XYZ file of C-alpha atoms in Angstrom:
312
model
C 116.244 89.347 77.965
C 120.056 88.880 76.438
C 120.453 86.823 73.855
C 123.743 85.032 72.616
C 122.928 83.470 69.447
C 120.221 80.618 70.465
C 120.991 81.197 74.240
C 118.640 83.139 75.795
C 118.711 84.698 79.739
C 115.506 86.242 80.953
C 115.051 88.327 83.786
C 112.001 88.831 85.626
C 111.971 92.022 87.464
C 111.738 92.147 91.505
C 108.513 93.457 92.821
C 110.137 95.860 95.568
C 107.932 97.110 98.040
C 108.224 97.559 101.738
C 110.010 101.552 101.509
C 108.184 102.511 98.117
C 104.766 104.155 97.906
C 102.544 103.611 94.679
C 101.040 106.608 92.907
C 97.763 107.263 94.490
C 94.875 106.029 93.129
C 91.129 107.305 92.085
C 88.313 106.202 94.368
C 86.165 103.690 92.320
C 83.237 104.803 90.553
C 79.603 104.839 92.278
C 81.232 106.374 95.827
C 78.953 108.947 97.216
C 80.482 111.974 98.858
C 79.427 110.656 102.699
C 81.410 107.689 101.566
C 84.007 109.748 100.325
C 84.215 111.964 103.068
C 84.076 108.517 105.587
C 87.274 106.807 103.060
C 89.278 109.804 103.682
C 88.882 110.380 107.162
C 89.812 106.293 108.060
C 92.463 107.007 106.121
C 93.518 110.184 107.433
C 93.504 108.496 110.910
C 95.228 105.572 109.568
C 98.287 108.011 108.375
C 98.501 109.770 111.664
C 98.319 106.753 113.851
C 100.887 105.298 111.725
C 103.140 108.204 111.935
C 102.832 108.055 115.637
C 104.303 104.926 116.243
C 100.849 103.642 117.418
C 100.264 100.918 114.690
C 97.629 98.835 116.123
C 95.467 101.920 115.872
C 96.327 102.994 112.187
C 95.543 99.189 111.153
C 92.571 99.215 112.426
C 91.411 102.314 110.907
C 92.955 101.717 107.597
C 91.027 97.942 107.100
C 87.811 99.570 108.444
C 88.417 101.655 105.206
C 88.511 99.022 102.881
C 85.022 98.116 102.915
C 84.084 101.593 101.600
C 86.551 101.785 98.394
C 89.526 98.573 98.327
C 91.053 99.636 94.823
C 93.145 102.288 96.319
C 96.827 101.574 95.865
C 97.393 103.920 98.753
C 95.503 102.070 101.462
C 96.969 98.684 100.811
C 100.501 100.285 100.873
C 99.775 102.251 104.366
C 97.941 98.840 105.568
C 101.649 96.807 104.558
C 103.432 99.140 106.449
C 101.135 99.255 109.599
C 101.441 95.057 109.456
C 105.173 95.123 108.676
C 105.995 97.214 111.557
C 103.880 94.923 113.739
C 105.898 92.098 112.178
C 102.857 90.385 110.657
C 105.282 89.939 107.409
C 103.165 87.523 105.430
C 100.095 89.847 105.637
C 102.423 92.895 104.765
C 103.687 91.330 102.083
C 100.417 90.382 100.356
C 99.169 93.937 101.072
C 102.264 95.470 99.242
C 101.762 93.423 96.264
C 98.020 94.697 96.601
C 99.160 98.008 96.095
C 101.386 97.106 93.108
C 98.901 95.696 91.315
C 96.309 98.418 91.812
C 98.703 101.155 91.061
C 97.540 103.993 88.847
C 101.402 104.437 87.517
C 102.284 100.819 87.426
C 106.008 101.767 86.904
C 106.960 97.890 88.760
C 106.217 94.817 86.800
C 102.922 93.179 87.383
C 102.285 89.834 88.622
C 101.569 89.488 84.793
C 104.221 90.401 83.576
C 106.520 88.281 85.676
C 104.281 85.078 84.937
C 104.434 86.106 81.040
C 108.186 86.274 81.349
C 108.488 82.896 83.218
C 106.057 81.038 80.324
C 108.478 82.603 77.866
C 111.066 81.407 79.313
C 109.477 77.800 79.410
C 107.800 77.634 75.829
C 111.005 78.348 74.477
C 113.176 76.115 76.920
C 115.669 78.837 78.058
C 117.149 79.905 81.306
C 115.429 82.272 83.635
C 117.092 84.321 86.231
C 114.213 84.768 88.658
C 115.355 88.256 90.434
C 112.230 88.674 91.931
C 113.117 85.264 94.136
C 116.419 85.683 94.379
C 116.365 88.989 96.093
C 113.458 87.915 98.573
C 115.611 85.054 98.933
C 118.766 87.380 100.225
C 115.721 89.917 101.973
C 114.371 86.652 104.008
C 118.425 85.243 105.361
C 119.339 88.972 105.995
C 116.410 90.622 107.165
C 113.521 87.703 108.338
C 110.711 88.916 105.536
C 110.857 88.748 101.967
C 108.921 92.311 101.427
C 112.815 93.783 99.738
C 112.894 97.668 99.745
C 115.908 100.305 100.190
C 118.322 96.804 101.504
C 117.822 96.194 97.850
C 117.163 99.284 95.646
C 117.146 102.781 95.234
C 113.530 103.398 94.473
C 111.051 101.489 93.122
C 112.668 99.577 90.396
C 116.403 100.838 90.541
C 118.901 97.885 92.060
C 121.810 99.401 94.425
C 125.432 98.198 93.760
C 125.184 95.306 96.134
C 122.009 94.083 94.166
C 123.413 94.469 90.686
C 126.164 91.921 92.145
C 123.497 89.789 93.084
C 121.822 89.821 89.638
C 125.369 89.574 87.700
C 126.105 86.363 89.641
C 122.735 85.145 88.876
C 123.323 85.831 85.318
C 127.002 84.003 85.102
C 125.268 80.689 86.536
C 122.867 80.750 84.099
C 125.426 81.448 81.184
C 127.513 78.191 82.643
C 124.402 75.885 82.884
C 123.903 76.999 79.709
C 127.112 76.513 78.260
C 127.667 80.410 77.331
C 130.376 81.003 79.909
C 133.414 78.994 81.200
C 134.742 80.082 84.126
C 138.424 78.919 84.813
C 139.279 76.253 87.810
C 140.091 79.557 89.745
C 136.873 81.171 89.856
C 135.108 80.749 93.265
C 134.674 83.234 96.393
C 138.136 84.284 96.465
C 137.573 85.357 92.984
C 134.323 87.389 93.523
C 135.206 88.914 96.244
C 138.882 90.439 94.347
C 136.023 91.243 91.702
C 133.480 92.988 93.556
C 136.640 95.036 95.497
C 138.137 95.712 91.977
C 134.818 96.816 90.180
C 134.001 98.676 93.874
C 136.779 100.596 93.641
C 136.265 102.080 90.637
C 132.938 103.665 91.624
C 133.271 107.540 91.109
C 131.469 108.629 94.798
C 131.092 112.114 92.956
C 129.063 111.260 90.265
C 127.412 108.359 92.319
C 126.458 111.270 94.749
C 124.949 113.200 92.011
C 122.973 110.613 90.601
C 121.537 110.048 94.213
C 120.739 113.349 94.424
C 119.272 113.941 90.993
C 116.726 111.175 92.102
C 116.074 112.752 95.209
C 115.246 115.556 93.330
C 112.668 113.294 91.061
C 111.091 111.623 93.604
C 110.491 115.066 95.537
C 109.230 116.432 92.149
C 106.916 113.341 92.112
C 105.674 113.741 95.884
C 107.503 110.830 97.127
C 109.338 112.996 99.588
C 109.518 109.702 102.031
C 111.603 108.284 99.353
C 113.634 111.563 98.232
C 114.866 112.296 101.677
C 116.477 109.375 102.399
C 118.686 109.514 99.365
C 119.636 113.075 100.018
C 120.807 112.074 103.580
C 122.828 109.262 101.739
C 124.242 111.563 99.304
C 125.285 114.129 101.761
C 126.700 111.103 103.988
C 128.803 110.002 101.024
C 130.009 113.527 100.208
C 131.277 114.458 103.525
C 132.781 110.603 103.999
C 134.751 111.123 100.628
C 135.430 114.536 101.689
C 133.760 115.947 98.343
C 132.647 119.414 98.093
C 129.288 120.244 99.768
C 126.334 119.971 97.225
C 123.899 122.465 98.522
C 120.662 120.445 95.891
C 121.605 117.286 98.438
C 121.963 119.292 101.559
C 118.150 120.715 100.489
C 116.322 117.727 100.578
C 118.091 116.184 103.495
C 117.219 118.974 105.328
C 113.141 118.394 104.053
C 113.563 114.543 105.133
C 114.405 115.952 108.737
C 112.094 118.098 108.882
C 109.163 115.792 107.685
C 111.025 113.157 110.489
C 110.625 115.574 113.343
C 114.169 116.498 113.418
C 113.417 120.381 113.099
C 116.961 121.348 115.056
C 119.196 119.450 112.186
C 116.947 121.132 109.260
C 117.397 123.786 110.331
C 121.082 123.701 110.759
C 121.188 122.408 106.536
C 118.575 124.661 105.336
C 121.530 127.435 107.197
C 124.118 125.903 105.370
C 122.266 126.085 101.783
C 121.392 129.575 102.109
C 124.970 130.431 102.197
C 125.972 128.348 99.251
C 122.428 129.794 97.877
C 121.554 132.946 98.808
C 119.050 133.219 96.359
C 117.139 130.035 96.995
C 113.473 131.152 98.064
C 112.584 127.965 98.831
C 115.514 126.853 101.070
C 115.279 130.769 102.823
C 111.344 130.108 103.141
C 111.318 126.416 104.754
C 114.285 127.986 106.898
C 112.171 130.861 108.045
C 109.272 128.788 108.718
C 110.983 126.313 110.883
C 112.732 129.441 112.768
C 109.097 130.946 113.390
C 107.698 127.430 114.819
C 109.980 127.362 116.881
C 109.636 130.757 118.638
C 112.756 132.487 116.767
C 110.973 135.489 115.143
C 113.603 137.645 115.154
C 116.047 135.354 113.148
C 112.835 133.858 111.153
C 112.111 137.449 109.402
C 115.017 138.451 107.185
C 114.986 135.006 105.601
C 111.099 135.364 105.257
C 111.279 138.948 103.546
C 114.573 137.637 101.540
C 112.275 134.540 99.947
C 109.529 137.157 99.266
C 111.733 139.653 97.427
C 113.663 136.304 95.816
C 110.093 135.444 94.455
């Protein structure tokens, strides 16, 4: 909410979804361990399917789960994805809010919350800027669903740049509706665009770099590492594109996102180029020998092994 005297903006909080995983749930109470055992290997299945492109398969396994224990945050977020990559958007899109709103960490707004925030904003007669809508709105013209995820934010509540523009925009209709904010005869899409190009510019890709990074190394932390590696890629994109200094914490968990992708050959080529910036890193020297001894390379797989052991 921002206030300006009686004038009042509130903003209700997007529920972003499609590329961000709740925190796993507990199975409900009253599950026996047959049932247990039967939950977990659907959803096993489900993962695997999923993961192999075959996503017909994993939906079927992961609803035949659902009769057994359908309070797991978990299952409605790998059923979203199985019916978003099959393009059944509407379905996908009421699964992901499924898994919001059974969430053990409910770090998004609930569908309470946003409903609270709209009443508010009608008991007491003042604008709202309805995020939520506005960025399925953009999600639906640019993408054809309205299930927003990393074409919108960083994680799971963080905007990027482009959607803070979105949301500042939003903001300075409201404020002229309301009578807060004049803009002069001049203002219009000439003007926004100088504006974003002017406030653009001034974006340090260092520290923007680092900040990607440091939530890479969160999210990892957290055991979201389908969410960490893709903003580790980013970062070391940016970094080599602004020709900064390498950042061996970014070239790290890039190199894990590969390697979790399949792409053992480039992980293994960053995991090289961290132990030299880190010769001491047990972890980076350990993944790097591991992926060397997969793939048949014993000899070069052992010094980094016995290195990481000795490190440890």
């Amino acid at each position: 909410a921002k206030s300006s005297g009686a004038d009042i903006i509130l903003v209700t909080p997007a529920a972003n979804m499609k590329d961000f995983s709740p925190f796993k749930s507990e199975h409900r109470s009253g599950l026996n361990g047959d049932e247990r055992q039967k939950w977990s290997g659907l959803f096993g299945s489900g993962e695997a399917f999923h993961q192999a492109g075959e996503f017909r398969e994993a939906l079927e396994r992961l609803q035949a789960a659902a009769p057994i224990d359908d309070d797991r945050a978990d299952l409605h977020y790998r059923i979203g994805q199985s019916q978003f990559a099959l393009e059944q958007f509407d379905d996908a899109h009421a699964s992901f809010v499924r898994a919001i709103e059974n969430d053990i960490c409910p770090l998004r707004a609930l569908p309470e919350i946003q409903q609270s925030v709209e009443q508010a904003a009608i008991r007491h007669v003042v604008p709202l800027v309805d995020f939520r809508s506005i960025v399925e709105e953009a999600c639906r013209e640019g993408y054809g669903h309205d299930s927003p995820g990393r074409e919108f934010f960083l994680d799971h509540v963080h905007p990027t740049i482009s959607s803070h523009r979105l949301l500042a925009l939003a903001i300075m209709q409201a404020m002229t509706l309301r009578g807060v904010l004049s803009p002069n005869d001049q203002w219009g899409d000439a003007s926004i665009e100088e504006a974003t190009q002017n406030i653009e510019s001034r974006i340090d890709a260092d520290l923007q770099t680092r900040a990607l990074t440091n939530l890479a190394q969160v999210l990892g932390w957290a055991g979201k590492q389908e969410e960490a590696g893709p903003l580790a890629v980013r970062a070391v994109q940016m970094r080599a594109d602004a020709q900064l200094k390498v950042d061996p914490e970014a070239l790290y968990y890039a190199a894990i996102n590969y390697a979790t992708t399949g792409d053992d050959e480039r992980a293994i080529e960053l995991l090289g180029k961290v132990v030299q910036l880190q010769p001491g890193n047990a972890e980076a020297l350990w993944r790097l020998g591991a992926l060397l001894y997969d793939h048949g390379q014993f000899s070069a797989a052992l010094p980094h092994l016995q290195i990481a052991t000795q490190v440890n």
